[in-house]
JSON list of C-alpha atoms in Angstrom, two decimals:
[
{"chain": "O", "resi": 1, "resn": "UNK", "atom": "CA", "xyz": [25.39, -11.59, -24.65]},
{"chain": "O", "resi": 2, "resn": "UNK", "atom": "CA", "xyz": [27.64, -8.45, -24.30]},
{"chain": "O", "resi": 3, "resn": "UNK", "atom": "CA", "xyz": [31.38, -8.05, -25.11]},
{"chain": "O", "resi": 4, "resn": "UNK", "atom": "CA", "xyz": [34.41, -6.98, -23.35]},
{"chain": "O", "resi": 5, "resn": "UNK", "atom": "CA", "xyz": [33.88, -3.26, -23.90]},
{"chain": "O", "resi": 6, "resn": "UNK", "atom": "CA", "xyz": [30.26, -3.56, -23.02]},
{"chain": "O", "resi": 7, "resn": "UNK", "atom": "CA", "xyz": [30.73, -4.80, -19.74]},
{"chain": "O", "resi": 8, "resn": "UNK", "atom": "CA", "xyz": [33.50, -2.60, -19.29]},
{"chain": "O", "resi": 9, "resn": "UNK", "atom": "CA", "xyz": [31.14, 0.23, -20.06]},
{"chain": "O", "resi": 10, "resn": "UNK", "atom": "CA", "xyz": [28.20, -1.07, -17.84]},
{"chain": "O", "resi": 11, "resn": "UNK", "atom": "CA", "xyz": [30.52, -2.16, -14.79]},
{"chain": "O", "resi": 12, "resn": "UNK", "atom": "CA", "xyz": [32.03, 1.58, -14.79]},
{"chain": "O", "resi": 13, "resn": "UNK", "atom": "CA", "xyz": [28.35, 3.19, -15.00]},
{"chain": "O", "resi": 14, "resn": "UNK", "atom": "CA", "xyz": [27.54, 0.63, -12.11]},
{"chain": "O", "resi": 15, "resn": "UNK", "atom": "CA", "xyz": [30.59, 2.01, -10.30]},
{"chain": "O", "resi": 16, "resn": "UNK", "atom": "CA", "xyz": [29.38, 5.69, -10.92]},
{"chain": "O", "resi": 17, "resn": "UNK", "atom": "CA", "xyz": [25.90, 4.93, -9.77]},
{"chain": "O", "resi": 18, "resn": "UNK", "atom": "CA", "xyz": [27.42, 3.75, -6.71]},
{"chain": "O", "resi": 19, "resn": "UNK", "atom": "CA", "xyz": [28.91, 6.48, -5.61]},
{"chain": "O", "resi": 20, "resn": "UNK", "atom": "CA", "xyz": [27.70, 8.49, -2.52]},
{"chain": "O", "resi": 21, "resn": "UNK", "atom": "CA", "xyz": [26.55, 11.44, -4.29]},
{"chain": "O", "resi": 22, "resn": "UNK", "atom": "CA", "xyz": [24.62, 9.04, -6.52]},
{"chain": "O", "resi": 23, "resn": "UNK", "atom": "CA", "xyz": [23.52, 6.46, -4.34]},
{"chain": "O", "resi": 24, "resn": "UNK", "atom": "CA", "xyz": [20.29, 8.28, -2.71]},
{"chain": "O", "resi": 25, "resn": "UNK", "atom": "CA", "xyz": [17.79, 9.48, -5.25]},
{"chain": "O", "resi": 26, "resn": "UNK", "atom": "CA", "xyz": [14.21, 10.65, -5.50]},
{"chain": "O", "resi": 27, "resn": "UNK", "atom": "CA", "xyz": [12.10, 7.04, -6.01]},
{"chain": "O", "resi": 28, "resn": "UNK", "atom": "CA", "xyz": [9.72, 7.13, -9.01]},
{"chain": "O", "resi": 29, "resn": "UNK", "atom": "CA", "xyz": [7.77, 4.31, -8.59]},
{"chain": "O", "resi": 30, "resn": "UNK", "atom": "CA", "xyz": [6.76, 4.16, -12.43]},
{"chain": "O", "resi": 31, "resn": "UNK", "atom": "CA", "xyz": [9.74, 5.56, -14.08]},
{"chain": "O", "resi": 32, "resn": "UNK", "atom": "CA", "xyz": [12.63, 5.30, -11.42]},
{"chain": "O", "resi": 33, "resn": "UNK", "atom": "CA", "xyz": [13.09, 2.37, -9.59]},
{"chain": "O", "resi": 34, "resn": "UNK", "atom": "CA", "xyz": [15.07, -0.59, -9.18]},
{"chain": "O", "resi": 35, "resn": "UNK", "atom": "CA", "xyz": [13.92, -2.17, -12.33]},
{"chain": "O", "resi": 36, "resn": "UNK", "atom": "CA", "xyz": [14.39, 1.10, -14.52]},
{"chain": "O", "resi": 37, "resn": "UNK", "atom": "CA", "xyz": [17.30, 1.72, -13.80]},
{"chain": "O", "resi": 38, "resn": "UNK", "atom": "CA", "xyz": [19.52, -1.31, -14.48]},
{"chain": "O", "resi": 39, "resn": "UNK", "atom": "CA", "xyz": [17.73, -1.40, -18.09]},
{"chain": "O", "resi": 40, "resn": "UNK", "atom": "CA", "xyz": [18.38, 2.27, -18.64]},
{"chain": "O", "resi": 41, "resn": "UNK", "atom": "CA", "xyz": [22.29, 1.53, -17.80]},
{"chain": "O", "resi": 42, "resn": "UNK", "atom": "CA", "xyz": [22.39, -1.64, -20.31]},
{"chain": "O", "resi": 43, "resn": "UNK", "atom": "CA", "xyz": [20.48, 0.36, -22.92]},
{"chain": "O", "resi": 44, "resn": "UNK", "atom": "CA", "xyz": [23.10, 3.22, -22.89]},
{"chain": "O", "resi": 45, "resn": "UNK", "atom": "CA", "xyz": [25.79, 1.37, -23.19]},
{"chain": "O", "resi": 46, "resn": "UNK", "atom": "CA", "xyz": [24.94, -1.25, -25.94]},
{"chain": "O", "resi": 47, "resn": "UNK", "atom": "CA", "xyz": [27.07, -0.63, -28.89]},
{"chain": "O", "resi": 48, "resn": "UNK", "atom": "CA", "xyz": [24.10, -1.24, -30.90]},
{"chain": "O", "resi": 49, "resn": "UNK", "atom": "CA", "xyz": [20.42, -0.37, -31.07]},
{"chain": "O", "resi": 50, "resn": "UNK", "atom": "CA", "xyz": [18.06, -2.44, -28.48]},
{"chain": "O", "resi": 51, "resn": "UNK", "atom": "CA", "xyz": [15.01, -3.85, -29.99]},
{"chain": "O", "resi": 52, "resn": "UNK", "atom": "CA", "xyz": [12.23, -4.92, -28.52]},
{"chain": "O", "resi": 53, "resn": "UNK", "atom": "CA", "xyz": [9.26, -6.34, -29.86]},
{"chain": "O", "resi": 54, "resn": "UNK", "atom": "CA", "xyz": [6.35, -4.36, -29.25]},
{"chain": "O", "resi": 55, "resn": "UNK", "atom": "CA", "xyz": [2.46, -5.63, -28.16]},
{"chain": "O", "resi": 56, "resn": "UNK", "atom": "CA", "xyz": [-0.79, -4.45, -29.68]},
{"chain": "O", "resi": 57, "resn": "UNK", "atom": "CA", "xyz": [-2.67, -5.05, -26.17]},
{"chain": "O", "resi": 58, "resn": "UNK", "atom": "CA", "xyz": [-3.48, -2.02, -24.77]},
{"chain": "O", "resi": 59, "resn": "UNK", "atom": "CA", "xyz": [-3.07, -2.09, -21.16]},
{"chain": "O", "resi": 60, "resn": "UNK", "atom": "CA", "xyz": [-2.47, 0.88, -18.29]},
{"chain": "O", "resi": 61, "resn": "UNK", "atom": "CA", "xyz": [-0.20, 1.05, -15.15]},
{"chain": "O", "resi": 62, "resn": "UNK", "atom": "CA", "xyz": [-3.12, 0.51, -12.94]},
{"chain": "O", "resi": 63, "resn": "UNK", "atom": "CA", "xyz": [-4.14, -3.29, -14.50]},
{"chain": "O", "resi": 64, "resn": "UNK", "atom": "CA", "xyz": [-0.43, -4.38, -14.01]},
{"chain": "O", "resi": 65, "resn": "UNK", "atom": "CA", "xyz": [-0.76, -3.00, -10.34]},
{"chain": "O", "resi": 66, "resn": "UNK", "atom": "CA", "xyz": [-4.41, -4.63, -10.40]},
{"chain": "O", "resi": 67, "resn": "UNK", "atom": "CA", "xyz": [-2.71, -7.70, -11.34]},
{"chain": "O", "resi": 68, "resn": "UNK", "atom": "CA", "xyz": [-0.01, -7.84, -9.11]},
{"chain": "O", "resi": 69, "resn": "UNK", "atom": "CA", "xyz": [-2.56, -7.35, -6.10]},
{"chain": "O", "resi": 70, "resn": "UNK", "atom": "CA", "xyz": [-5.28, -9.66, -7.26]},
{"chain": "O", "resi": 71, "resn": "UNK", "atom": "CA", "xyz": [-4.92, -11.88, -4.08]},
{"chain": "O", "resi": 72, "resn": "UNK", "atom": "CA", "xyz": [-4.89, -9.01, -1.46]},
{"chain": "O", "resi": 73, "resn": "UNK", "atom": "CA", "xyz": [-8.37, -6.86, -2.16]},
{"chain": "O", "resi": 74, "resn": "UNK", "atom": "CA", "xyz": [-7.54, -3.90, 0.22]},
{"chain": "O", "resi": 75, "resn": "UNK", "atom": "CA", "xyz": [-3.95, -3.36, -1.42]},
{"chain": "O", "resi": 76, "resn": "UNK", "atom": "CA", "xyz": [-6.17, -2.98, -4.48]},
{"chain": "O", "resi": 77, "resn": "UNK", "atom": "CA", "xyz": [-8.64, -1.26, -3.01]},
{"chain": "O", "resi": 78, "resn": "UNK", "atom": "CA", "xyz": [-6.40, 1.38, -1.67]},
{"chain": "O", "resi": 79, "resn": "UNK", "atom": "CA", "xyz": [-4.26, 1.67, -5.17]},
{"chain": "O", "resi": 80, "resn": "UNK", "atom": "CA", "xyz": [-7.36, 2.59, -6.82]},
{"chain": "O", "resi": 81, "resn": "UNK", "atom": "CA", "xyz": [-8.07, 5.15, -4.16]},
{"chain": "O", "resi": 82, "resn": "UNK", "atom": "CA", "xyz": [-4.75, 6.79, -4.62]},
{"chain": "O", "resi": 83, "resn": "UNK", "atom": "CA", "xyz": [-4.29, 6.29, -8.02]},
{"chain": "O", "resi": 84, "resn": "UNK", "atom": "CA", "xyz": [-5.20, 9.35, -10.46]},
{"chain": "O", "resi": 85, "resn": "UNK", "atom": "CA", "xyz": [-6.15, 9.87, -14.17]},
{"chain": "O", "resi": 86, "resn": "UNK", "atom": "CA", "xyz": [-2.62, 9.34, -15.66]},
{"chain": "O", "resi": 87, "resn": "UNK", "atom": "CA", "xyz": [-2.82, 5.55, -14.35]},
{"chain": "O", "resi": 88, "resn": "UNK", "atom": "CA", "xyz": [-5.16, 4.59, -16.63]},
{"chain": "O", "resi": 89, "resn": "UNK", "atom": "CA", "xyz": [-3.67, 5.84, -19.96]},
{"chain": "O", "resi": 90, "resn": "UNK", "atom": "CA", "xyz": [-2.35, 2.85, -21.59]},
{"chain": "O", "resi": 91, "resn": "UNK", "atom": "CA", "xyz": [1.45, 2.68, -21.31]},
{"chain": "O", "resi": 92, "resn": "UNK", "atom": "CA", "xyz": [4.11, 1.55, -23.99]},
{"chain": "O", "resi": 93, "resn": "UNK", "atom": "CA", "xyz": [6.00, -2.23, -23.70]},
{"chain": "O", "resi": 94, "resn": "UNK", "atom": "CA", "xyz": [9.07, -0.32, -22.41]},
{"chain": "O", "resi": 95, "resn": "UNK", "atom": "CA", "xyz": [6.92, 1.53, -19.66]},
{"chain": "O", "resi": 96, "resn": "UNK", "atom": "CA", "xyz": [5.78, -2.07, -18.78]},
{"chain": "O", "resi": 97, "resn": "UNK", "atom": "CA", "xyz": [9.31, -2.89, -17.60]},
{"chain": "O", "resi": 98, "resn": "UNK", "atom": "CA", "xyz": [9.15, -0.64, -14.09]},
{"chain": "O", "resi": 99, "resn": "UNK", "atom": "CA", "xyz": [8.19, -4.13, -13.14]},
{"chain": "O", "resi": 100, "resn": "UNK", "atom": "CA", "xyz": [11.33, -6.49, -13.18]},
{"chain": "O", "resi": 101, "resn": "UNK", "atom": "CA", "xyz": [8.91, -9.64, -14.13]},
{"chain": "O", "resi": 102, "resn": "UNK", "atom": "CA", "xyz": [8.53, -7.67, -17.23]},
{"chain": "O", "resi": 103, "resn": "UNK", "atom": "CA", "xyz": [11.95, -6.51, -17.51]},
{"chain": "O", "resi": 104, "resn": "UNK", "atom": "CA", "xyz": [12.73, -10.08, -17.62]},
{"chain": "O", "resi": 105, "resn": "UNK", "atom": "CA", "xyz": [10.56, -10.79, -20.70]},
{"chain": "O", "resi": 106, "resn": "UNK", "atom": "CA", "xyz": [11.65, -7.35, -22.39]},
{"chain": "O", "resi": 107, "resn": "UNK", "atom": "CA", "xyz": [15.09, -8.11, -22.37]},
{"chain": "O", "resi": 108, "resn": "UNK", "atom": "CA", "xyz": [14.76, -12.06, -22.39]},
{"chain": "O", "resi": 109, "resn": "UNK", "atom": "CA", "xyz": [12.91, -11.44, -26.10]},
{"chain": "O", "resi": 110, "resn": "UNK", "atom": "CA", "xyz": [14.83, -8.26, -26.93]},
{"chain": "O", "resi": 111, "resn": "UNK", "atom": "CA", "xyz": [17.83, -8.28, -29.68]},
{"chain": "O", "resi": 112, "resn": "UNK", "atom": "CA", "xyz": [20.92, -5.91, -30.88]},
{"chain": "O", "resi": 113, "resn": "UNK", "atom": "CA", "xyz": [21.00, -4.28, -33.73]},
{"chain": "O", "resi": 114, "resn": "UNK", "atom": "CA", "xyz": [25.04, -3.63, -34.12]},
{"chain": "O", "resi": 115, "resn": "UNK", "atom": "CA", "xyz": [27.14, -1.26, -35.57]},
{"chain": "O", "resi": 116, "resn": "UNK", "atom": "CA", "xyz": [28.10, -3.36, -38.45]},
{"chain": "O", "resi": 117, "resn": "UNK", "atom": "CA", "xyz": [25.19, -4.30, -39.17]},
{"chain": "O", "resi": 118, "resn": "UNK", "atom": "CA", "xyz": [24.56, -7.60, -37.40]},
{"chain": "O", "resi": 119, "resn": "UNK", "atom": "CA", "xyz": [21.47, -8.83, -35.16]},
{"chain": "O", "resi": 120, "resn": "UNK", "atom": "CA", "xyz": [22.34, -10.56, -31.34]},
{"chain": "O", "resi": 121, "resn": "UNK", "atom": "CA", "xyz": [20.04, -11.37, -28.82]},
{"chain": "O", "resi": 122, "resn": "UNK", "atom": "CA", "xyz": [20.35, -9.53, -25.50]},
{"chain": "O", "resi": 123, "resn": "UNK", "atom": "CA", "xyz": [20.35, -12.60, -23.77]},
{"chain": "O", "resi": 124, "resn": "UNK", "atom": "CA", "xyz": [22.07, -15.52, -24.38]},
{"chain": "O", "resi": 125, "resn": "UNK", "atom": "CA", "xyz": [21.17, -17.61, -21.33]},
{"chain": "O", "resi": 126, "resn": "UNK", "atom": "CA", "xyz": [19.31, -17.50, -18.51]},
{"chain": "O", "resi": 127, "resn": "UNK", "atom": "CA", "xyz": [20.25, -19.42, -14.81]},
{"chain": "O", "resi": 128, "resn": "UNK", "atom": "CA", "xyz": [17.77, -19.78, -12.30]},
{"chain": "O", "resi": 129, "resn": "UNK", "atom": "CA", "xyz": [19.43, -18.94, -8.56]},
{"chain": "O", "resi": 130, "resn": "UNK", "atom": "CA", "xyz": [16.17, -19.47, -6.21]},
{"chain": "O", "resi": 131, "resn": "UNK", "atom": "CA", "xyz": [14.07, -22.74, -6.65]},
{"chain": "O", "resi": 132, "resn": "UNK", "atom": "CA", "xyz": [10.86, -22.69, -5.22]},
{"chain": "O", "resi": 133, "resn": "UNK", "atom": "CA", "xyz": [9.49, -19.31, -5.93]},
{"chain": "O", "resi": 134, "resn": "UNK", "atom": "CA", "xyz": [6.69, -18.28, -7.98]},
{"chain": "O", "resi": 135, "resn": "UNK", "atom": "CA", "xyz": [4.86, -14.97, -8.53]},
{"chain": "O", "resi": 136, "resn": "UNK", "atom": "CA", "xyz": [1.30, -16.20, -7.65]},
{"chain": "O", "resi": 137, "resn": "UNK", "atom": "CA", "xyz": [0.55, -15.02, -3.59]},
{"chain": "O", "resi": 138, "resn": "UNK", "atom": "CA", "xyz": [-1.82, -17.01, -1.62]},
{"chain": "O", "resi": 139, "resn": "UNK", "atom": "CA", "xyz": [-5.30, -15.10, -1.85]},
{"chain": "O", "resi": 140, "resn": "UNK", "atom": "CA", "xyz": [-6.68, -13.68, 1.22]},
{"chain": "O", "resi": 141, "resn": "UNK", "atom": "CA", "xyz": [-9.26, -15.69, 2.71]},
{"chain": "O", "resi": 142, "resn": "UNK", "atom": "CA", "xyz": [-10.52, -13.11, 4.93]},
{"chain": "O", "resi": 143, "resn": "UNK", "atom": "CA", "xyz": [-14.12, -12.16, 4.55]},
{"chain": "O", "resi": 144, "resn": "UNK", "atom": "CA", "xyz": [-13.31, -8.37, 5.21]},
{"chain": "O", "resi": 145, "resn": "UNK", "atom": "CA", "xyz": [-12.60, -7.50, 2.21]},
{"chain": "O", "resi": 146, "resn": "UNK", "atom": "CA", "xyz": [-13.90, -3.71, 1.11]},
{"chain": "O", "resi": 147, "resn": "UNK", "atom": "CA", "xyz": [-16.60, -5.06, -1.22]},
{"chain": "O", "resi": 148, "resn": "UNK", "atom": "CA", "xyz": [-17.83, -6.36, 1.98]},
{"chain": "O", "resi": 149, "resn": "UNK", "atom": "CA", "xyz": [-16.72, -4.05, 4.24]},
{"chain": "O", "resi": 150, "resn": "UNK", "atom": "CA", "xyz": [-18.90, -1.04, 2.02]},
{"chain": "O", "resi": 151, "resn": "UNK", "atom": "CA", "xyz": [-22.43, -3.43, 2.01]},
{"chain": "O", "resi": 152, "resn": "UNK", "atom": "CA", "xyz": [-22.24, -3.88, 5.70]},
{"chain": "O", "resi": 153, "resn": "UNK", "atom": "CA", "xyz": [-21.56, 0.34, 6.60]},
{"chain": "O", "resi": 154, "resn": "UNK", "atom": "CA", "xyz": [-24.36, 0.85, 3.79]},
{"chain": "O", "resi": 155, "resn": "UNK", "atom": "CA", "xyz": [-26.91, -1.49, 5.74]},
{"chain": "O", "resi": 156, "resn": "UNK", "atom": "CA", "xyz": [-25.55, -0.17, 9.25]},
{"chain": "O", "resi": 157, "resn": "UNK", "atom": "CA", "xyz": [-26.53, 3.43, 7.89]},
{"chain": "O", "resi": 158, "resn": "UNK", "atom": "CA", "xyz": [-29.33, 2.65, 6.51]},
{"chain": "O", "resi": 159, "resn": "UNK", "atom": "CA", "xyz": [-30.60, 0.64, 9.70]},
{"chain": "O", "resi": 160, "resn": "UNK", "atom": "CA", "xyz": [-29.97, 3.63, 11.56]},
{"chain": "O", "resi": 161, "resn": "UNK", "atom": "CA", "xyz": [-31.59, 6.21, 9.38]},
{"chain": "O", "resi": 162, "resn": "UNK", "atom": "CA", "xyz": [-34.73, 4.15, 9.04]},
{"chain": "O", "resi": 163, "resn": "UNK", "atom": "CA", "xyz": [-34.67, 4.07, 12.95]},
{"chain": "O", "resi": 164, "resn": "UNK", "atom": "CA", "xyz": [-34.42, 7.70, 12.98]},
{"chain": "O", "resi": 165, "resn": "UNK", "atom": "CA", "xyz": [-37.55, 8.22, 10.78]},
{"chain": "O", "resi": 166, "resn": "UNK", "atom": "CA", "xyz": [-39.32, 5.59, 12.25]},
{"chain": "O", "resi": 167, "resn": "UNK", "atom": "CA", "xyz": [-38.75, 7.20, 15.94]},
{"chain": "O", "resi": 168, "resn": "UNK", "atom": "CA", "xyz": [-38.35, 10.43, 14.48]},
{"chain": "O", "resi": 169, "resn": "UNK", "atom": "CA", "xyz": [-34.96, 11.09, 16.22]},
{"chain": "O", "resi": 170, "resn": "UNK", "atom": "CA", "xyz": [-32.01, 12.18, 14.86]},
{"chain": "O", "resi": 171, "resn": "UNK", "atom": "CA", "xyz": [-28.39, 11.01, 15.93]},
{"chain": "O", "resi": 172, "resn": "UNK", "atom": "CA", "xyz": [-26.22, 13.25, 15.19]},
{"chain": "O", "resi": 173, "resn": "UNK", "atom": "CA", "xyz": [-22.82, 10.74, 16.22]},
{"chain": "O", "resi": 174, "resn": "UNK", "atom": "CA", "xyz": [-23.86, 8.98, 12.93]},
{"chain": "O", "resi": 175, "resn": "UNK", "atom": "CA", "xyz": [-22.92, 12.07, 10.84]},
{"chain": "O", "resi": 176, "resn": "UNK", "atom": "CA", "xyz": [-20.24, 13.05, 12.77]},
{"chain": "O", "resi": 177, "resn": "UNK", "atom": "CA", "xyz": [-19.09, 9.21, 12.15]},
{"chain": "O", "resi": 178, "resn": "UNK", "atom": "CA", "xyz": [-19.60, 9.64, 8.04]},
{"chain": "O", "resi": 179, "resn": "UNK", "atom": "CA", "xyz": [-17.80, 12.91, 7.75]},
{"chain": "O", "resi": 180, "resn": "UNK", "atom": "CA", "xyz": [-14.91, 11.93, 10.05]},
{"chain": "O", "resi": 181, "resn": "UNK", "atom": "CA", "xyz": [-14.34, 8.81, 7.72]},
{"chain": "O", "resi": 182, "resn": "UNK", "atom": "CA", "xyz": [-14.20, 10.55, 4.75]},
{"chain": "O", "resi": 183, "resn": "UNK", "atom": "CA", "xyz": [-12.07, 13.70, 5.97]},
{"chain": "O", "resi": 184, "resn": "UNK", "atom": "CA", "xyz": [-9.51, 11.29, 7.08]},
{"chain": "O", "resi": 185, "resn": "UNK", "atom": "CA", "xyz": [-9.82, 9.80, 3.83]},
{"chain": "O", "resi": 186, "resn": "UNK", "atom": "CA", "xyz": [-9.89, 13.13, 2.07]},
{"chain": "O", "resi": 187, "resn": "UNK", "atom": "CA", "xyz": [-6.59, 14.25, 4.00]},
{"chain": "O", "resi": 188, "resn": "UNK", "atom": "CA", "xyz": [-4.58, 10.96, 2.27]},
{"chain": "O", "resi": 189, "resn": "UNK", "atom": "CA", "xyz": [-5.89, 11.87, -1.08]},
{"chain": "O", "resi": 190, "resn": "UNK", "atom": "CA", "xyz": [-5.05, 15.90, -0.56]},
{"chain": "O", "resi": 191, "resn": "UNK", "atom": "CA", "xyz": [-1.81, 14.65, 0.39]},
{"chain": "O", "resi": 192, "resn": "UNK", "atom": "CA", "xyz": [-1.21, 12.45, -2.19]},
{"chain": "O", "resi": 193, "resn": "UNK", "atom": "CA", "xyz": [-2.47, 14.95, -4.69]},
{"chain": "O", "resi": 194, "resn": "UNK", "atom": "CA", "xyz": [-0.80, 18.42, -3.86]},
{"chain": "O", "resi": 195, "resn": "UNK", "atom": "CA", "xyz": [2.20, 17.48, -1.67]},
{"chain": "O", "resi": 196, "resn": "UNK", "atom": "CA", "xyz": [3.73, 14.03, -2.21]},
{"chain": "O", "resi": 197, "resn": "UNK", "atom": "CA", "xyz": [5.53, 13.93, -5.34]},
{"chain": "O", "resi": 198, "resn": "UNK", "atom": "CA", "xyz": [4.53, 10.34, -6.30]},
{"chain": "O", "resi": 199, "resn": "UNK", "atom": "CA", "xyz": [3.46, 10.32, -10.00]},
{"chain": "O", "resi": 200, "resn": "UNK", "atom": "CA", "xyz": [0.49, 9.44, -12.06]},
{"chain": "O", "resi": 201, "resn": "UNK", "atom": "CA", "xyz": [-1.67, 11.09, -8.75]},
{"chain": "O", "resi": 202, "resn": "UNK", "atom": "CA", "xyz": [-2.86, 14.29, -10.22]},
{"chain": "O", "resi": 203, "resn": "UNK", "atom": "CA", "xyz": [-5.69, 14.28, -11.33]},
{"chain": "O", "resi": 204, "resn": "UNK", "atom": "CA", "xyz": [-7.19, 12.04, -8.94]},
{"chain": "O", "resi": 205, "resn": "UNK", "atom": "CA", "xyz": [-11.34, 13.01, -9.30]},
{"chain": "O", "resi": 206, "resn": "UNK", "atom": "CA", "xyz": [-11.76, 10.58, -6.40]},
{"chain": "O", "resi": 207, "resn": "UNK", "atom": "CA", "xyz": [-10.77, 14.13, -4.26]},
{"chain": "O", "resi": 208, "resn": "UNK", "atom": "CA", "xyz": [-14.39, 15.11, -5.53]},
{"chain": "O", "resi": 209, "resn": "UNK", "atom": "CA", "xyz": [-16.19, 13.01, -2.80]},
{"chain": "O", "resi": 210, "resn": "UNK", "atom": "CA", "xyz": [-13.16, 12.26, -0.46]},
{"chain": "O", "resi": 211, "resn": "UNK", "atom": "CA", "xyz": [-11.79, 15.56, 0.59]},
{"chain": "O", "resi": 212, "resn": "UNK", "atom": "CA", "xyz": [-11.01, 16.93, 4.21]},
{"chain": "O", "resi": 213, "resn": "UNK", "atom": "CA", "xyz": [-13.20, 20.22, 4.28]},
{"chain": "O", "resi": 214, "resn": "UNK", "atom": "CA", "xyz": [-15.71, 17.06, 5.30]},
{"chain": "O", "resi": 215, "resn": "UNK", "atom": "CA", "xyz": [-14.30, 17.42, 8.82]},
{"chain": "O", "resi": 216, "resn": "UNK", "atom": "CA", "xyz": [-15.86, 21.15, 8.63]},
{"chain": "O", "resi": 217, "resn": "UNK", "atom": "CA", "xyz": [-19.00, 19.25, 9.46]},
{"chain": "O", "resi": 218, "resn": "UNK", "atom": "CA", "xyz": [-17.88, 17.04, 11.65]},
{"chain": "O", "resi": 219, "resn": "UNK", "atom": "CA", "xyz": [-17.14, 20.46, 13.71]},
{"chain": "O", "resi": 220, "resn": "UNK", "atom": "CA", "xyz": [-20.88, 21.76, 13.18]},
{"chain": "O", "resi": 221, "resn": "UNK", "atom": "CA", "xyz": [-22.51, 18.22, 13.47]},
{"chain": "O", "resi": 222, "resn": "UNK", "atom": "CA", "xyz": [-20.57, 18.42, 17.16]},
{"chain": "O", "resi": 223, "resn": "UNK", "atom": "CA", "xyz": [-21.27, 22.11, 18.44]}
]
């Protein structure tokens, strides 16, 4: 429900965004994106104050991503991997809107506090262009998922390390097997942690455990 001027103001920031010099930018996935930015133009250029109503549930950017990947356990499983501390701080209603399914209901329950005094709502009607689609996925069926995945490598090491004790062998590819797993997996999360510039990674204590000076031993495990 915006005026003349409004929409004047809004198409013109559009038009500036647009061009060349602005049209690449650094992606924040949290605080950057294609949902953040269209509600940061429409904020600034209200001739009012935007209002929106706020929530006493506490929740954190990684249970909206949790959420969002419910049906697809290794997307999950791999979030929470790369994820650090900062992801579990809980996160204010306007945060929430990085997501545009919660831009939607921001600004669909949002009103204007104008100049003269008045109260609007934001929107004043809403038209549906797609039929047909719905945010629920189909859940993956698949039986690999990491829950399982980690029970089955637990009870293939463990078979293994009994038979070593029992024969009172050793084989040393198993090590070399553990510690290259986890120094690949250490090299994403040292990535992730001290050269990408992805937010909400640093701290990530997972880096603790999953860090690549394990391929050291893979290197002594082999000479």
């Amino acid at each position: 429900a915006l005026d003349s001027i409004e929409k004047a103001h809004i198409w013109e920031a559009l038009l500036i965004n647009y061009q060349p010099q602005n049209r690449e930018y650094r992606y924040n996935f949290f605080y950057d994106n294609c949902a953040t930015r269209p509600a940061a133009i429409i904020t600034q250029h209200l001739s009012g104050e935007l209002q929106i109503p706020s929530s006493t549930q506490k929740i954190s950017f990684r249970d909206i991503i949790n959420d969002c990947t419910r049906n697809h356990p290794w997307l999950t499983f791999g979030c929470d991997l790369a994820l650090g501390r900062p992801t579990d701080q809980p996160i204010s209603y306007k945060e929430k809107m990085f997501l545009p399914i919660y831009l939607k209901e921001a600004f669909g329950q949002a009103t204007v506090s104008r100049t003269e005094g008045s109260l609007s709502k934001l929107v004043q009607s809403e038209h549906i262009l797609t039929d047909g689609v719905t945010n629920d996925f189909e859940r993956t069926t698949s039986l690999f998922t990491p829950l399982v995945c980690s029970w089955a490598f637990f009870l293939f090491v463990a078979t293994i390390t009994w038979r070593e004790w029992h024969k009172r062998s050793y084989y040393r590819w198993l090590d070399c097997l553990f510690f290259l797993i986890t120094g690949i997996g250490g090299c994403v999360i040292f990535f992730l942690c001290f050269v990408s510039t992805h937010p909400c990674i640093w701290p990530n204590w997972n880096i603790i455990w999953l860090h690549p000076f394990h391929l050291i031993a893979v290197i002594l495990f082999a000479v």
